[in-house]
Short mmCIF file of C-alpha atoms in Angstrom, two decimals:
data_model
loop_
_atom_site.label_atom_id
_atom_site.label_comp_id
_atom_site.label_asym_id
_atom_site.label_seq_id
_atom_site.Cartn_x
_atom_site.Cartn_y
_atom_site.Cartn_z
CA MET H 1 23.88 24.33 -2.51
CA THR H 2 26.75 24.06 -4.99
CA ALA H 3 28.33 20.93 -6.37
CA GLN H 4 31.90 20.10 -5.57
CA VAL H 5 32.34 19.75 -9.32
CA ARG H 6 33.55 22.92 -11.04
CA ALA H 7 31.76 24.14 -14.15
CA ALA H 8 35.13 24.58 -15.86
CA ASP H 9 35.78 20.86 -15.46
CA VAL H 10 32.46 19.71 -16.97
CA ALA H 11 31.70 19.16 -20.64
CA VAL H 12 28.69 17.93 -22.56
CA GLY H 13 28.98 14.18 -22.94
CA ASP H 14 30.73 13.61 -19.61
CA GLU H 15 29.52 10.37 -18.09
CA LEU H 16 28.80 10.09 -14.38
CA SER H 17 29.83 6.93 -12.51
CA PRO H 18 27.11 4.35 -13.19
CA ALA H 19 25.62 2.21 -10.45
CA GLU H 20 23.63 -0.98 -9.94
CA TYR H 21 21.11 -1.16 -7.15
CA GLN H 22 19.62 -4.36 -5.83
CA VAL H 23 16.03 -4.02 -4.61
CA THR H 24 14.47 -6.85 -2.59
CA ARG H 25 11.08 -7.22 -0.95
CA ALA H 26 12.69 -6.22 2.34
CA ASP H 27 13.87 -2.97 0.71
CA LEU H 28 10.30 -2.25 -0.42
CA ILE H 29 8.95 -2.76 3.09
CA ARG H 30 11.64 -0.50 4.48
CA TYR H 31 10.95 2.17 1.86
CA ALA H 32 7.20 1.95 2.53
CA GLY H 33 7.80 2.69 6.19
CA ALA H 34 10.29 5.47 5.61
CA SER H 35 8.25 7.20 2.90
CA GLY H 36 4.74 6.60 4.21
CA ASP H 37 3.67 5.00 0.92
CA PHE H 38 1.94 1.80 2.00
CA ASN H 39 0.20 1.07 -1.31
CA VAL H 40 -0.43 -2.68 -1.14
CA ILE H 41 0.90 -3.37 -4.64
CA HIS H 42 4.40 -2.71 -3.28
CA TRP H 43 4.35 -5.54 -0.77
CA ASN H 44 1.42 -7.91 -1.31
CA GLU H 45 1.68 -10.30 -4.25
CA ARG H 46 -1.93 -11.44 -3.92
CA VAL H 47 -3.24 -7.90 -4.35
CA ALA H 48 -0.65 -6.95 -6.99
CA THR H 49 -1.61 -9.86 -9.24
CA SER H 50 -5.33 -9.26 -8.62
CA VAL H 51 -5.03 -5.80 -10.22
CA GLY H 52 -3.23 -7.21 -13.24
CA LEU H 53 0.41 -6.75 -12.30
CA PRO H 54 2.83 -9.64 -12.88
CA ASN H 55 4.01 -9.43 -9.28
CA VAL H 56 4.83 -6.91 -6.54
CA ILE H 57 6.39 -3.78 -8.06
CA ALA H 58 8.85 -1.30 -6.59
CA HIS H 59 7.68 2.19 -5.62
CA GLY H 60 8.34 4.52 -8.54
CA MET H 61 9.67 7.01 -6.01
CA LEU H 62 12.26 4.45 -4.84
CA THR H 63 13.48 4.02 -8.40
CA MET H 64 13.60 7.82 -8.71
CA ALA H 65 15.60 8.05 -5.47
CA LEU H 66 18.13 5.50 -6.75
CA ALA H 67 18.39 7.33 -10.08
CA ALA H 68 19.04 10.59 -8.22
CA ARG H 69 21.84 8.99 -6.22
CA VAL H 70 24.08 8.78 -9.28
CA VAL H 71 23.69 12.55 -9.60
CA THR H 72 24.07 13.44 -5.92
CA ASP H 73 27.15 11.19 -5.63
CA TRP H 74 28.67 13.08 -8.56
CA ALA H 75 27.71 16.50 -7.21
CA GLY H 76 29.05 15.76 -3.71
CA ASP H 77 26.62 18.23 -2.15
CA PRO H 78 23.13 16.77 -2.73
CA GLY H 79 21.73 20.30 -2.35
CA ALA H 80 23.33 21.17 -5.68
CA VAL H 81 20.47 19.31 -7.39
CA ARG H 82 18.07 22.15 -8.19
CA GLU H 83 15.59 20.26 -10.35
CA LEU H 84 14.79 16.60 -10.80
CA GLY H 85 12.12 15.05 -12.99
CA VAL H 86 11.15 11.64 -14.34
CA ARG H 87 8.37 9.78 -16.10
CA PHE H 88 7.57 6.33 -14.81
CA THR H 89 7.40 4.26 -17.98
CA ARG H 90 7.68 0.63 -16.81
CA PRO H 91 7.31 -1.06 -13.45
CA VAL H 92 10.24 -2.70 -11.67
CA ILE H 93 9.03 -6.18 -10.75
CA VAL H 94 10.39 -7.50 -7.47
CA PRO H 95 10.10 -11.28 -6.99
CA ASP H 96 9.94 -12.91 -3.58
CA ASP H 97 13.53 -14.20 -3.53
CA ASP H 98 16.91 -13.14 -2.15
CA GLN H 99 18.04 -11.54 -5.40
CA GLY H 100 15.10 -9.19 -5.95
CA ALA H 101 15.43 -6.79 -8.87
CA VAL H 102 18.55 -5.04 -10.12
CA ILE H 103 18.18 -1.47 -11.37
CA GLU H 104 21.02 -0.13 -13.51
CA VAL H 105 21.52 3.63 -13.56
CA SER H 106 23.78 5.68 -15.78
CA ALA H 107 23.84 9.40 -16.47
CA LYS H 108 25.64 11.95 -18.56
CA VAL H 109 25.90 15.68 -18.95
CA THR H 110 23.71 16.69 -21.88
CA GLU H 111 23.76 20.49 -21.72
CA LEU H 112 25.58 23.33 -20.01
CA LEU H 113 23.21 26.07 -18.92
CA ASP H 114 23.51 29.65 -17.69
CA ALA H 115 24.77 30.39 -14.18
CA SER H 116 27.09 27.35 -14.09
CA ARG H 117 24.30 24.85 -14.22
CA ALA H 118 24.39 21.51 -16.00
CA ARG H 119 21.61 19.34 -17.33
CA VAL H 120 22.19 15.68 -16.57
CA THR H 121 20.16 13.02 -18.35
CA ILE H 122 19.66 9.78 -16.44
CA THR H 123 18.98 6.29 -17.77
CA ALA H 124 17.51 3.70 -15.42
CA SER H 125 16.85 0.18 -16.60
CA PHE H 126 15.64 -3.13 -15.27
CA GLY H 127 15.93 -6.40 -17.16
CA GLY H 128 17.40 -4.59 -20.15
CA GLN H 129 14.49 -2.16 -20.53
CA THR H 130 14.33 1.44 -19.41
CA VAL H 131 11.97 2.14 -16.52
CA LEU H 132 12.21 5.94 -16.47
CA GLY H 133 11.65 8.39 -19.30
CA LYS H 134 12.68 12.02 -19.56
CA ALA H 135 14.81 11.57 -16.43
CA VAL H 136 16.68 14.82 -15.99
CA ALA H 137 18.46 16.67 -13.20
CA ILE H 138 19.65 20.27 -13.18
CA VAL H 139 22.79 20.64 -11.06
CA GLN H 140 24.35 23.83 -9.74
CA LEU H 141 28.09 23.55 -10.41
CA ALA H 142 30.80 25.43 -8.59
CA MET T 1 -15.54 8.24 -15.92
CA ALA T 2 -14.17 11.60 -16.96
CA LEU T 3 -13.19 13.84 -14.07
CA ASN T 4 -14.74 17.24 -13.63
CA PRO T 5 -12.54 19.87 -15.35
CA ASP T 6 -13.89 22.45 -12.88
CA PHE T 7 -11.34 21.07 -10.42
CA VAL T 8 -8.48 22.70 -12.34
CA GLY T 9 -7.14 25.48 -10.14
CA ARG T 10 -8.56 23.97 -6.98
CA THR T 11 -6.28 24.57 -4.01
CA TYR T 12 -5.94 22.44 -0.90
CA PRO T 13 -4.55 24.61 1.91
CA PRO T 14 -2.02 23.17 4.38
CA ALA T 15 -3.67 20.67 6.71
CA GLY T 16 -0.93 20.97 9.30
CA THR T 17 2.78 21.37 9.84
CA TYR T 18 5.48 18.83 8.98
CA LEU T 19 8.39 19.05 11.38
CA VAL T 20 11.43 17.53 9.66
CA GLY T 21 13.25 15.27 12.08
CA ARG T 22 16.92 14.36 11.90
CA GLU T 23 16.16 10.70 12.54
CA LYS T 24 13.42 10.70 9.88
CA ILE T 25 15.94 11.93 7.32
CA ARG T 26 18.43 9.25 8.42
CA GLU T 27 15.69 6.62 8.21
CA PHE T 28 14.75 7.74 4.70
CA ALA T 29 18.38 7.83 3.55
CA ALA T 30 18.88 4.32 4.93
CA ALA T 31 15.75 3.12 3.12
CA ILE T 32 17.18 4.25 -0.22
CA GLY T 33 20.57 2.82 0.77
CA ASP T 34 22.30 6.18 0.50
CA ARG T 35 25.23 6.72 2.83
CA ASN T 36 25.92 10.31 1.77
CA PRO T 37 27.21 12.01 4.97
CA ALA T 38 25.12 15.14 4.29
CA TYR T 39 22.06 13.06 5.22
CA ARG T 40 23.56 11.44 8.31
CA ASP T 41 26.31 13.49 9.86
CA VAL T 42 25.53 16.97 11.25
CA ALA T 43 29.18 18.04 11.05
CA ALA T 44 29.40 16.97 7.41
CA ALA T 45 26.20 18.88 6.59
CA LYS T 46 27.53 21.95 8.38
CA GLY T 47 30.72 21.61 6.37
CA LEU T 48 28.59 22.05 3.24
CA GLY T 49 27.01 25.17 4.73
CA TYR T 50 23.79 23.73 6.11
CA ARG T 51 22.29 24.24 9.56
CA ASP T 52 21.72 20.51 10.11
CA VAL T 53 21.50 17.30 8.07
CA ILE T 54 19.70 17.71 4.76
CA ALA T 55 17.23 15.34 3.14
CA PRO T 56 17.73 13.41 -0.11
CA PRO T 57 16.00 15.16 -3.04
CA THR T 58 13.07 12.74 -3.29
CA PHE T 59 12.29 13.09 0.43
CA ALA T 60 10.23 16.11 -0.66
CA PHE T 61 7.61 13.67 -1.92
CA ALA T 62 7.35 12.03 1.50
CA VAL T 63 6.67 15.47 3.01
CA THR T 64 3.82 15.98 0.54
CA MET T 65 2.40 12.46 0.92
CA GLN T 66 -0.47 13.44 3.19
CA ALA T 67 -1.46 16.45 1.09
CA PHE T 68 -1.13 14.34 -2.05
CA GLU T 69 -3.52 11.76 -0.60
CA SER T 70 -6.01 14.48 0.30
CA VAL T 71 -6.26 15.18 -3.44
CA VAL T 72 -6.20 11.60 -4.65
CA LEU T 73 -8.77 10.55 -2.07
CA ASP T 74 -10.96 13.67 -2.37
CA PRO T 75 -14.44 12.15 -2.78
CA GLU T 76 -15.59 15.17 -4.79
CA LEU T 77 -12.81 14.63 -7.32
CA GLY T 78 -13.93 11.02 -7.57
CA LEU T 79 -10.70 9.21 -8.44
CA ASP T 80 -10.74 5.45 -8.06
CA TYR T 81 -7.61 4.98 -5.93
CA SER T 82 -7.20 1.34 -6.96
CA ARG T 83 -6.72 2.55 -10.53
CA VAL T 84 -4.28 5.34 -9.75
CA VAL T 85 -0.76 5.11 -11.17
CA HIS T 86 2.07 7.59 -10.65
CA GLY T 87 2.90 8.81 -14.14
CA GLU T 88 5.47 11.56 -13.67
CA GLN T 89 7.22 13.36 -10.84
CA ALA T 90 9.24 16.56 -10.90
CA PHE T 91 10.88 18.63 -8.18
CA ALA T 92 12.29 22.15 -8.16
CA TYR T 93 14.28 23.14 -5.09
CA ASP T 94 14.90 26.56 -3.61
CA ARG T 95 17.09 24.80 -1.06
CA PRO T 96 17.34 21.30 0.39
CA ILE T 97 14.88 20.26 3.08
CA THR T 98 16.82 20.46 6.35
CA ALA T 99 16.31 18.84 9.74
CA GLY T 100 14.39 21.25 11.96
CA ASP T 101 12.35 22.74 9.12
CA GLU T 102 8.70 23.32 9.91
CA LEU T 103 7.01 22.87 6.56
CA GLN T 104 3.57 23.40 5.14
CA VAL T 105 2.25 21.97 1.89
CA THR T 106 -0.29 23.66 -0.36
CA MET T 107 -1.65 21.50 -3.17
CA VAL T 108 -2.95 22.90 -6.44
CA ILE T 109 -4.62 20.94 -9.21
CA GLU T 110 -2.93 22.34 -12.30
CA ALA T 111 -4.46 20.26 -15.08
CA ILE T 112 -6.96 17.53 -15.80
CA ARG T 113 -6.85 15.79 -19.14
CA ALA T 114 -8.42 12.70 -20.64
CA VAL T 115 -5.95 10.69 -22.71
CA ALA T 116 -6.99 7.45 -24.39
CA GLY T 117 -9.77 6.82 -21.88
CA ASN T 118 -7.56 7.56 -18.88
CA ASP T 119 -7.73 10.60 -16.65
CA MET T 120 -4.47 12.49 -16.13
CA ILE T 121 -4.22 14.90 -13.23
CA THR T 122 -1.32 17.26 -12.66
CA ALA T 123 -1.04 18.27 -9.01
CA LYS T 124 1.59 20.66 -7.71
CA ALA T 125 2.64 20.66 -4.07
CA VAL T 126 4.18 23.92 -2.90
CA ILE T 127 6.42 23.35 0.12
CA ALA T 128 7.29 26.33 2.28
CA THR T 129 8.32 26.94 5.87
CA THR T 130 5.76 28.17 8.37
CA ASP T 131 7.51 31.55 8.02
CA GLY T 132 6.68 31.55 4.31
CA GLU T 133 10.16 30.78 2.99
CA PRO T 134 9.81 28.77 -0.23
CA VAL T 135 11.64 25.43 -0.09
CA ALA T 136 10.54 23.27 -3.02
CA THR T 137 7.74 22.36 -5.36
CA ALA T 138 6.77 18.80 -6.20
CA THR T 139 4.67 18.26 -9.30
CA SER T 140 2.98 14.91 -9.82
CA VAL T 141 1.14 13.55 -12.80
CA ILE T 142 -1.32 10.93 -11.68
CA LEU T 143 -2.97 8.57 -14.14
CA ALA T 144 -6.31 7.02 -13.33
CA ARG T 145 -6.79 4.07 -15.63
CA GLY T 146 -10.21 4.23 -17.20
CA THR T 147 -12.79 1.50 -16.85
CA ASP T 148 -14.06 2.07 -20.40
CA ALA T 149 -10.97 0.56 -21.95
CA GLU T 150 -11.55 -2.85 -20.37
#
């Protein structure tokens, strides 16, 4: 329930280790099964394009999970994440090839709060554009 | 079509119990490619002070999926599911979801707004154990793209 990072060692502006995540069609199928979200736009190009999307798009919740990983990896104990919130601002388009989409995630400490908590602001982008807005985690530090 | 504002405050009681399985957590962690031992290794989770493996933070949404769909697909609410987009998601945790938890989800419609011809619904899922211990809340903003704009 408490990060392995000590509050005394954290300052506003600290950057967490960034990460790049590759997301292929196979990953979307796997996530659909694991999460129970079988919305067709996440695996069927014919349906996705018929509702006006450029192609199959990743589950927003998968992007959110990948964004959270940068924070949980930093915290050590994932249970130290006490709040997590995002806005889904742009879809991540996943073509039917071996490369898929690459989501880049970075994060930094933007505020130190009472009770040894830190606010971490996350940036997630795909193709040079952000895909999440107001992406914030509150982490309980040691 | 504007949604009925009378639905604000409407509560959907738990439809059943969600028993959190160790293998389900491992499956979910694998699906997001996360090898954090707290999700996979009981000894590692116990080392952090937990009873069993814990779930990644966004697993809370998977627990609420069925309750969430009961709102989105509620014929009285009248959302067109093919036009529904996930706009925002927020979680607040009392503690991590842990293998062995027996959870119940209560859904509350917190707000309905019309913005630029689209309906925006804020639905909050309250996740608690069957003993009433609070575990987490998951708040979703769902956008239903309006037909008027086309």
